[in-house]
Short mmCIF file of C-alpha atoms in Angstrom, two decimals:
data_model
loop_
_atom_site.label_atom_id
_atom_site.label_comp_id
_atom_site.label_asym_id
_atom_site.label_seq_id
_atom_site.Cartn_x
_atom_site.Cartn_y
_atom_site.Cartn_z
CA MET A 13 25.98 21.60 -94.34
CA GLY A 14 22.55 19.99 -93.92
CA ARG A 15 23.93 16.56 -94.86
CA ILE A 16 26.82 16.98 -92.43
CA ARG A 17 24.40 17.87 -89.63
CA SER A 18 22.23 14.85 -90.39
CA PHE A 19 25.30 12.61 -90.39
CA LEU A 20 26.39 13.98 -87.01
CA VAL A 21 22.98 13.29 -85.47
CA ILE A 22 22.87 9.71 -86.78
CA PHE A 23 26.52 9.06 -85.85
CA VAL A 24 26.03 10.23 -82.26
CA LEU A 25 22.85 8.23 -81.81
CA ALA A 26 24.53 5.12 -83.18
CA LEU A 27 27.06 5.16 -80.35
CA VAL A 28 24.43 4.25 -77.74
CA SER A 29 23.56 0.57 -77.14
CA LEU A 30 20.21 -0.98 -76.31
CA PRO A 31 19.26 -3.76 -73.94
CA ALA A 32 18.81 -7.19 -75.50
CA PHE A 33 15.65 -7.84 -77.46
CA GLY A 34 12.78 -9.04 -75.29
CA GLN A 35 11.62 -12.63 -75.21
CA ASP A 36 8.11 -13.97 -74.89
CA VAL A 37 7.21 -13.33 -71.27
CA ALA A 38 4.42 -13.39 -68.71
CA VAL A 39 4.17 -10.64 -66.10
CA ARG A 40 2.44 -11.31 -62.79
CA ALA A 41 1.51 -8.66 -60.21
CA SER A 42 -0.87 -7.86 -57.35
CA LEU A 43 -3.09 -5.41 -59.23
CA LEU A 44 -3.76 -4.14 -62.75
CA VAL A 45 -5.10 -0.61 -63.21
CA ASP A 46 -6.13 0.01 -66.80
CA PRO A 47 -8.77 2.61 -67.74
CA SER A 48 -10.06 0.28 -70.48
CA LEU A 49 -11.31 -2.07 -67.73
CA ASP A 50 -14.49 -1.64 -65.71
CA ALA A 51 -12.48 -2.12 -62.51
CA PRO A 52 -8.94 -3.02 -61.44
CA ILE A 53 -7.97 -6.69 -61.71
CA THR A 54 -6.38 -8.47 -58.75
CA ASN A 55 -3.59 -11.00 -59.27
CA PRO A 56 -3.30 -10.20 -62.99
CA VAL A 57 -1.23 -12.10 -65.49
CA ILE A 58 -0.25 -10.44 -68.77
CA VAL A 59 1.16 -12.64 -71.51
CA ILE A 60 3.45 -10.87 -73.98
CA ARG A 61 4.41 -12.59 -77.22
CA ASP A 62 6.47 -11.02 -80.01
CA GLY A 63 6.36 -7.74 -78.13
CA LYS A 64 2.56 -7.51 -78.05
CA VAL A 65 -0.12 -8.37 -75.52
CA GLU A 66 -1.52 -11.83 -76.16
CA ALA A 67 -3.73 -12.30 -73.11
CA VAL A 68 -4.72 -10.57 -69.86
CA GLY A 69 -6.57 -12.10 -66.93
CA THR A 70 -6.72 -13.04 -63.27
CA ASP A 71 -4.62 -16.11 -62.44
CA LEU A 72 -4.30 -16.74 -66.18
CA ALA A 73 -2.58 -19.98 -67.16
CA ILE A 74 0.99 -19.22 -68.22
CA PRO A 75 2.21 -21.09 -71.32
CA SER A 76 4.66 -23.86 -70.49
CA GLY A 77 8.29 -22.77 -70.53
CA MET A 78 7.51 -19.05 -70.78
CA ARG A 79 9.67 -16.69 -68.73
CA VAL A 80 7.78 -15.18 -65.79
CA ILE A 81 8.38 -11.78 -64.20
CA ASP A 82 6.93 -11.66 -60.68
CA LEU A 83 5.91 -8.18 -59.55
CA SER A 84 4.05 -9.20 -56.40
CA GLY A 85 3.21 -6.18 -54.27
CA HIS A 86 3.14 -3.96 -57.36
CA THR A 87 0.41 -2.46 -59.52
CA ILE A 88 0.75 -2.74 -63.29
CA LEU A 89 -0.50 0.03 -65.59
CA PRO A 90 -0.27 0.65 -69.33
CA GLY A 91 2.85 2.58 -70.30
CA LEU A 92 2.25 6.30 -69.79
CA ILE A 93 2.04 8.82 -72.63
CA ASP A 94 3.20 12.45 -72.51
CA CYS A 95 1.69 14.50 -75.34
CA HIS A 96 3.84 17.61 -74.87
CA VAL A 97 7.59 17.09 -74.62
CA HIS A 98 10.63 18.93 -75.98
CA ILE A 99 13.10 16.07 -75.86
CA ALA A 100 16.16 18.13 -76.85
CA GLY A 101 15.50 20.93 -74.40
CA ARG A 102 16.49 21.52 -70.79
CA PRO A 103 15.72 24.09 -68.07
CA GLY A 104 16.92 27.57 -68.88
CA ASP A 105 16.44 27.14 -72.62
CA GLY A 106 14.14 30.15 -72.56
CA GLY A 107 17.24 32.33 -72.38
CA ASP A 108 18.27 31.12 -75.86
CA THR A 109 21.99 31.82 -75.26
CA HIS A 110 22.95 28.17 -75.58
CA LYS A 111 21.50 28.10 -79.10
CA LEU A 112 24.24 30.51 -80.14
CA GLN A 113 26.98 28.47 -78.46
CA GLU A 114 26.16 24.81 -79.11
CA SER A 115 26.26 22.75 -82.29
CA VAL A 116 23.61 20.38 -83.59
CA ALA A 117 25.61 17.52 -82.08
CA TYR A 118 24.88 18.87 -78.59
CA GLU A 119 21.18 18.70 -79.33
CA ALA A 120 21.49 15.11 -80.52
CA ILE A 121 23.40 13.99 -77.42
CA TYR A 122 21.03 15.72 -75.02
CA SER A 123 18.09 14.15 -76.86
CA VAL A 124 19.48 10.64 -76.45
CA ALA A 125 20.06 11.15 -72.73
CA HIS A 126 16.62 12.65 -72.20
CA ALA A 127 14.90 9.85 -74.12
CA LYS A 128 16.41 7.23 -71.82
CA ILE A 129 15.43 9.17 -68.70
CA THR A 130 11.89 9.65 -70.00
CA LEU A 131 11.44 5.97 -70.77
CA GLU A 132 12.79 4.90 -67.39
CA SER A 133 10.37 7.27 -65.66
CA GLY A 134 7.48 5.25 -67.11
CA PHE A 135 6.61 7.17 -70.26
CA THR A 136 6.77 4.62 -73.06
CA THR A 137 5.27 6.98 -75.65
CA ILE A 138 5.69 10.71 -76.19
CA ARG A 139 4.59 13.35 -78.64
CA ASN A 140 7.56 15.67 -79.14
CA ILE A 141 6.05 19.03 -79.80
CA GLY A 142 8.98 20.88 -81.34
CA ALA A 143 12.75 20.57 -81.78
CA GLY A 144 15.37 22.40 -83.77
CA ASN A 145 17.25 20.97 -86.72
CA TYR A 146 14.89 17.99 -87.07
CA SER A 147 16.71 16.22 -84.24
CA ASP A 148 13.48 14.69 -82.93
CA ALA A 149 12.77 13.00 -86.28
CA ALA A 150 16.27 11.49 -86.25
CA LEU A 151 15.87 10.31 -82.66
CA ARG A 152 12.46 8.78 -83.42
CA ASP A 153 13.95 6.85 -86.32
CA MET A 154 16.94 5.61 -84.32
CA ILE A 155 14.66 4.41 -81.51
CA ASN A 156 12.44 2.63 -84.03
CA ARG A 157 15.49 0.97 -85.60
CA GLY A 158 16.64 -0.28 -82.21
CA VAL A 159 19.81 1.81 -82.13
CA VAL A 160 19.04 3.68 -78.88
CA PRO A 161 16.57 3.21 -76.00
CA GLY A 162 13.68 5.59 -75.71
CA PRO A 163 9.92 5.96 -75.83
CA ARG A 164 7.83 5.61 -78.95
CA MET A 165 7.88 9.06 -80.52
CA TRP A 166 5.52 11.07 -82.68
CA VAL A 167 7.22 14.34 -83.55
CA ALA A 168 6.44 17.88 -84.69
CA THR A 169 9.97 18.65 -85.95
CA ARG A 170 10.32 22.46 -86.12
CA GLY A 171 7.41 24.44 -84.75
CA ILE A 172 5.77 27.05 -86.96
CA GLY A 173 5.42 30.59 -85.63
CA ALA A 174 4.78 34.17 -86.64
CA THR A 175 7.45 36.82 -87.07
CA GLY A 176 8.20 38.25 -83.64
CA GLY A 177 5.99 35.68 -81.96
CA HIS A 178 6.46 32.93 -79.39
CA ALA A 179 8.50 30.66 -81.69
CA ASP A 180 10.74 33.45 -83.02
CA ILE A 181 14.12 34.48 -81.59
CA ASN A 182 13.44 37.91 -80.11
CA GLY A 183 15.48 40.39 -78.13
CA TRP A 184 18.78 39.89 -79.97
CA ASN A 185 20.74 42.04 -82.39
CA SER A 186 18.69 42.23 -85.59
CA ASP A 187 21.55 40.68 -87.58
CA LEU A 188 21.36 37.45 -85.56
CA ASP A 189 19.18 34.57 -86.68
CA LEU A 190 18.79 30.89 -85.80
CA PRO A 191 17.18 29.37 -88.89
CA GLY A 192 17.27 25.81 -87.54
CA TYR A 193 15.21 26.52 -84.43
CA ALA A 194 11.64 27.09 -85.73
CA GLN A 195 10.08 27.89 -89.08
CA ILE A 196 8.87 31.47 -89.10
CA ALA A 197 6.06 32.03 -91.59
CA ASP A 198 3.38 34.66 -92.15
CA GLY A 199 0.36 34.69 -94.42
CA VAL A 200 -1.57 31.86 -96.01
CA ASP A 201 0.93 30.98 -98.75
CA GLU A 202 3.98 30.92 -96.48
CA LEU A 203 2.11 28.84 -93.92
CA ARG A 204 0.97 26.24 -96.44
CA LYS A 205 4.58 25.86 -97.54
CA ALA A 206 5.78 25.68 -93.93
CA VAL A 207 3.42 22.79 -93.18
CA ARG A 208 4.55 20.93 -96.29
CA THR A 209 8.19 21.56 -95.39
CA GLN A 210 7.85 20.10 -91.90
CA ILE A 211 6.01 17.03 -93.17
CA LYS A 212 8.67 16.62 -95.85
CA HIS A 213 11.27 16.47 -93.09
CA GLY A 214 9.42 13.89 -91.02
CA ALA A 215 6.76 15.64 -88.95
CA ASP A 216 4.01 13.38 -87.59
CA VAL A 217 2.12 16.37 -86.20
CA ILE A 218 2.28 20.09 -86.95
CA LYS A 219 2.96 22.50 -84.07
CA VAL A 220 1.81 26.10 -84.45
CA THR A 221 2.03 28.94 -81.94
CA ALA A 222 -1.33 30.70 -81.91
CA THR A 223 -0.70 33.01 -78.94
CA GLY A 224 2.12 34.47 -76.91
CA GLY A 225 3.96 32.33 -74.38
CA VAL A 226 5.60 32.26 -70.98
CA LEU A 227 9.23 31.82 -72.02
CA SER A 228 9.22 34.08 -75.07
CA VAL A 229 10.59 37.62 -75.08
CA GLY A 230 8.52 40.59 -76.17
CA ASP A 231 5.06 39.05 -76.41
CA ALA A 232 2.11 38.83 -74.04
CA LEU A 233 0.13 35.71 -73.21
CA THR A 234 -2.94 37.46 -74.60
CA ASP A 235 -1.40 38.13 -78.03
CA GLN A 236 -3.13 36.40 -80.94
CA GLN A 237 -0.29 35.59 -83.33
CA TYR A 238 -2.16 34.11 -86.29
CA SER A 239 -5.46 35.11 -87.85
CA TYR A 240 -8.32 32.67 -88.31
CA GLU A 241 -7.59 32.52 -92.06
CA GLU A 242 -3.95 31.66 -91.40
CA LEU A 243 -4.91 28.94 -88.92
CA VAL A 244 -7.38 27.46 -91.41
CA ALA A 245 -4.62 27.32 -94.04
CA ILE A 246 -2.38 25.41 -91.61
CA VAL A 247 -5.07 22.91 -90.64
CA GLU A 248 -6.32 22.38 -94.21
CA THR A 249 -2.82 21.76 -95.55
CA ALA A 250 -1.96 19.36 -92.75
CA ARG A 251 -5.25 17.52 -93.19
CA MET A 252 -4.63 17.05 -96.91
CA LEU A 253 -1.38 15.35 -95.95
CA GLY A 254 -2.95 13.18 -93.24
CA THR A 255 -1.50 15.11 -90.32
CA LYS A 256 -3.03 16.71 -87.22
CA VAL A 257 -2.25 20.16 -85.83
CA ALA A 258 -1.36 21.06 -82.24
CA ALA A 259 -1.78 24.73 -81.36
CA HIS A 260 0.15 26.38 -78.55
CA ALA A 261 -2.39 28.75 -76.99
CA HIS A 262 -2.79 30.28 -73.54
CA SER A 263 -5.47 32.92 -74.06
CA PRO A 264 -8.97 32.99 -75.57
CA ALA A 265 -8.64 34.95 -78.83
CA GLY A 266 -6.00 32.82 -80.54
CA MET A 267 -7.20 29.67 -78.80
CA ASN A 268 -10.79 29.97 -79.94
CA ASP A 269 -9.85 30.72 -83.54
CA ALA A 270 -7.53 27.70 -83.49
CA ILE A 271 -10.37 25.48 -82.29
CA ARG A 272 -12.70 26.89 -84.93
CA ALA A 273 -10.03 26.23 -87.56
CA GLY A 274 -9.97 22.55 -86.60
CA VAL A 275 -6.77 21.90 -84.64
CA ALA A 276 -6.65 18.52 -82.89
CA SER A 277 -5.33 19.92 -79.63
CA ILE A 278 -4.77 23.09 -77.68
CA GLU A 279 -1.43 22.97 -75.91
CA HIS A 280 -1.59 24.61 -72.46
CA GLY A 281 -5.10 26.13 -72.72
CA SER A 282 -4.32 28.06 -69.56
CA LEU A 283 -6.89 30.86 -69.73
CA ILE A 284 -9.63 29.07 -71.67
CA ASP A 285 -12.93 30.97 -71.45
CA ASP A 286 -16.52 29.74 -71.57
CA GLU A 287 -16.65 30.17 -75.34
CA GLY A 288 -13.48 28.11 -75.68
CA ILE A 289 -15.02 25.38 -73.55
CA ARG A 290 -18.13 25.36 -75.71
CA LEU A 291 -16.08 25.25 -78.91
CA ALA A 292 -13.76 22.51 -77.65
CA LYS A 293 -16.73 20.30 -76.77
CA GLU A 294 -18.40 21.04 -80.11
CA HIS A 295 -15.27 20.24 -82.15
CA GLY A 296 -13.94 17.39 -80.00
CA THR A 297 -10.73 19.32 -79.43
CA PHE A 298 -8.34 18.03 -76.80
CA ILE A 299 -6.75 20.24 -74.18
CA VAL A 300 -3.19 19.26 -73.25
CA PRO A 301 -2.68 20.99 -69.88
CA THR A 302 0.88 21.66 -68.77
CA LEU A 303 0.63 22.28 -65.05
CA TYR A 304 3.82 21.48 -63.15
CA THR A 305 5.84 23.58 -65.57
CA LEU A 306 4.47 26.77 -63.98
CA ASP A 307 5.31 25.50 -60.48
CA PHE A 308 8.86 24.77 -61.61
CA ILE A 309 9.28 28.18 -63.23
CA ILE A 310 8.04 29.95 -60.09
CA ASP A 311 9.79 27.79 -57.48
CA GLU A 312 13.02 26.77 -59.21
CA GLY A 313 13.29 29.16 -62.13
CA PRO A 314 15.88 31.59 -60.75
CA GLU A 315 18.51 28.93 -60.05
CA ASN A 316 17.84 27.22 -63.38
CA GLY A 317 18.45 30.19 -65.63
CA ILE A 318 14.82 30.97 -66.40
CA PRO A 319 14.50 34.69 -67.16
CA ALA A 320 12.74 37.02 -64.71
CA TYR A 321 10.12 38.04 -67.29
CA ALA A 322 9.06 34.38 -67.65
CA ILE A 323 8.80 33.93 -63.89
CA GLU A 324 6.55 36.99 -63.66
CA LYS A 325 4.32 35.68 -66.47
CA ALA A 326 3.99 32.33 -64.68
CA LYS A 327 3.12 33.96 -61.36
CA ALA A 328 0.47 36.11 -62.99
CA MET A 329 -1.23 33.10 -64.59
CA VAL A 330 -0.91 30.09 -62.29
CA VAL A 331 -4.01 30.53 -60.09
CA GLN A 332 -6.31 31.31 -62.99
CA GLN A 333 -4.80 28.43 -65.00
CA ARG A 334 -5.87 25.83 -62.43
CA GLU A 335 -9.30 27.40 -62.05
CA ARG A 336 -10.08 27.61 -65.77
CA LEU A 337 -8.68 24.20 -66.68
CA GLY A 338 -10.60 22.62 -63.80
CA ILE A 339 -13.80 24.20 -65.08
CA ALA A 340 -13.05 22.97 -68.61
CA PHE A 341 -12.41 19.39 -67.51
CA HIS A 342 -15.52 19.14 -65.37
CA ALA A 343 -17.57 20.69 -68.21
CA GLY A 344 -16.64 17.70 -70.38
CA VAL A 345 -13.73 18.94 -72.50
CA LYS A 346 -11.42 16.08 -73.49
CA PHE A 347 -8.00 16.21 -71.83
CA ALA A 348 -4.81 14.40 -72.86
CA TYR A 349 -1.81 14.35 -70.55
CA GLY A 350 1.09 16.62 -71.41
CA THR A 351 3.78 18.37 -69.42
CA ASP A 352 6.14 20.64 -71.42
CA ALA A 353 9.09 18.57 -70.19
CA ALA A 354 12.31 20.49 -70.91
CA VAL A 355 11.08 23.56 -69.08
CA PHE A 356 11.71 21.31 -66.06
CA PRO A 357 14.17 18.39 -66.02
CA HIS A 358 13.18 15.34 -68.04
CA GLY A 359 12.15 12.48 -65.79
CA ARG A 360 9.75 14.59 -63.74
CA ASN A 361 7.00 14.02 -66.30
CA ALA A 362 4.67 12.44 -63.70
CA LYS A 363 4.52 15.59 -61.56
CA ASP A 364 1.34 16.77 -63.28
CA PHE A 365 -0.70 13.86 -61.89
CA LYS A 366 -0.79 15.26 -58.35
CA ILE A 367 -1.78 18.70 -59.57
CA LEU A 368 -4.60 17.23 -61.64
CA VAL A 369 -5.91 15.32 -58.63
CA GLU A 370 -5.27 17.87 -55.88
CA LYS A 371 -5.86 21.19 -57.67
CA LEU A 372 -8.27 20.34 -60.50
CA ASP A 373 -10.23 17.72 -58.50
CA VAL A 374 -9.70 15.02 -61.13
CA GLN A 375 -10.23 11.42 -60.00
CA ALA A 376 -7.03 9.36 -60.08
CA ILE A 377 -8.39 6.93 -62.69
CA GLU A 378 -9.34 9.87 -64.92
CA ALA A 379 -5.86 11.37 -64.61
CA ILE A 380 -4.44 7.99 -65.61
CA ARG A 381 -6.90 7.83 -68.51
CA MET A 382 -5.56 11.17 -69.75
CA ALA A 383 -2.06 9.68 -69.89
CA THR A 384 -3.10 6.42 -71.54
CA MET A 385 -6.27 6.03 -73.60
CA ASN A 386 -6.95 9.74 -74.18
CA ALA A 387 -3.36 10.48 -75.12
CA ALA A 388 -3.31 7.56 -77.54
CA GLU A 389 -6.54 8.80 -79.12
CA LEU A 390 -5.14 12.30 -79.59
CA ILE A 391 -1.99 11.00 -81.27
CA GLY A 392 -4.09 8.61 -83.37
CA VAL A 393 -2.49 5.38 -82.14
CA GLU A 394 -5.21 3.98 -79.91
CA ASP A 395 -4.97 0.69 -81.82
CA GLN A 396 -1.31 0.37 -80.74
CA VAL A 397 -0.89 1.77 -77.22
CA GLY A 398 -2.85 3.28 -74.34
CA SER A 399 -4.22 0.09 -72.78
CA LEU A 400 -3.14 -3.48 -72.19
CA GLU A 401 -5.53 -5.15 -74.60
CA PRO A 402 -4.64 -8.12 -76.82
CA GLY A 403 -2.94 -7.02 -80.03
CA LYS A 404 -1.48 -3.82 -78.61
CA TRP A 405 2.18 -3.30 -77.80
CA GLY A 406 3.44 -4.78 -74.55
CA ASP A 407 4.14 -1.38 -73.01
CA LEU A 408 3.61 -1.50 -69.26
CA ILE A 409 4.89 -0.06 -66.01
CA ALA A 410 4.60 -0.97 -62.33
CA VAL A 411 4.57 0.96 -59.08
CA ALA A 412 4.86 -0.26 -55.47
CA GLY A 413 1.32 0.23 -54.21
CA ASN A 414 -2.01 1.39 -55.59
CA PRO A 415 -1.92 4.67 -57.56
CA LEU A 416 -5.69 5.00 -57.19
CA ASP A 417 -5.03 5.60 -53.48
CA ASP A 418 -1.84 7.62 -53.98
CA ILE A 419 -1.37 9.13 -57.43
CA GLY A 420 2.09 10.30 -56.38
CA LEU A 421 3.33 6.73 -56.76
CA LEU A 422 3.54 7.41 -60.50
CA GLU A 423 6.52 9.67 -59.73
CA ASP A 424 8.45 6.58 -58.61
CA VAL A 425 7.97 3.93 -61.28
CA LYS A 426 9.72 0.68 -60.37
CA PHE A 427 9.36 -1.35 -63.57
CA VAL A 428 9.24 -0.40 -67.25
CA MET A 429 8.61 -2.63 -70.25
CA LYS A 430 8.24 -1.42 -73.81
CA GLY A 431 7.35 -3.86 -76.57
CA GLY A 432 8.20 -6.80 -74.34
CA VAL A 433 11.68 -5.42 -73.56
CA VAL A 434 12.43 -4.68 -69.90
CA TYR A 435 14.18 -1.34 -69.37
CA LYS A 436 13.85 -1.01 -65.60
CA THR A 437 13.23 -3.44 -62.73
CA PRO A 438 12.68 -2.92 -58.98
CA ASN A 439 16.15 -4.31 -58.25
CA HIS A 440 17.97 -2.49 -61.05
CA PRO A 441 16.83 1.16 -61.32
#
């Protein structure tokens, strides 16, 4: 059955065609905003050769005969990075009913569609932080092989969670189980094996649920779902295999033990306390805040099939979330951009920028840094993406205007290039 499922995923992905391979090209615009620079560059020229940045400068000489893309009136930025995506998911998934009704092939097809939407919204790299049936690993591989369009992907495959916890399927008849959804493991030995299993099946990062969640049935946000010893076992095993750990955590007890255990990132971090801030700074732990997802649950949840219990959890947390995360950022905790896309429709990934700027009082350039250089550092690919420096991939986007004056422009990306291939232009959305 496993081989048949894998074949179905690959077969479905293979049906989707890509745009033609990119040529060597120079891109010209009115402004370049790149957090790796001391200041924005006016009238920039970016030379892309063999899919990678060769040169960047103001009024740079363009090699003879090279194709030129003129984006006058636009601002160029490095391709954006979302560190918390569920590429196979869609709003209402918290109800879990669809998991009992739909085959693996559904998941594959949704994933392909969502990958295209995500790329065209300006996110040229994502970290997929959990998917059932290893569909994200298959999608990553098909994108890398050039079979389907999509962002660069680093994937967590199946998340690891405790029995009855956030990653488990709760609230159903006890005879029902969905073994392909997440790997449920308890105790040090089971958890070491779970980490090895996910890496065996293609995980680039390990996802663990350290506390309760918003969309899960039967747990509270304050629940600590793994002990410190269990979290250490997860981190140690992943580290031996060259892999980082991302810990879902909303509340202090599980969050602080996860930081002490050595996770690379705290996903959500909603109710981080002063001790968590101190620990995150001490350990260099990233917070991946997911902000717009609560707004969507509260404002659009009922008509999108999000359960009432989840809406109540979101309402109870949203004000304190913005307060505590704002305090953490301004105290010097490292932040990497992440959204929890799937809770809300894919393609709205840029919605968090406005909340960062307007509610957490983050400067626009710092919000952009979270979604470029910081995100690349968290994933461990800062030598490949995150800025438009020579030798890195030619992943860039453009907006009509200056996002430093209006961060909301990032919600309307006009141009997308990934590895020198153009996927979206102002005239052909």
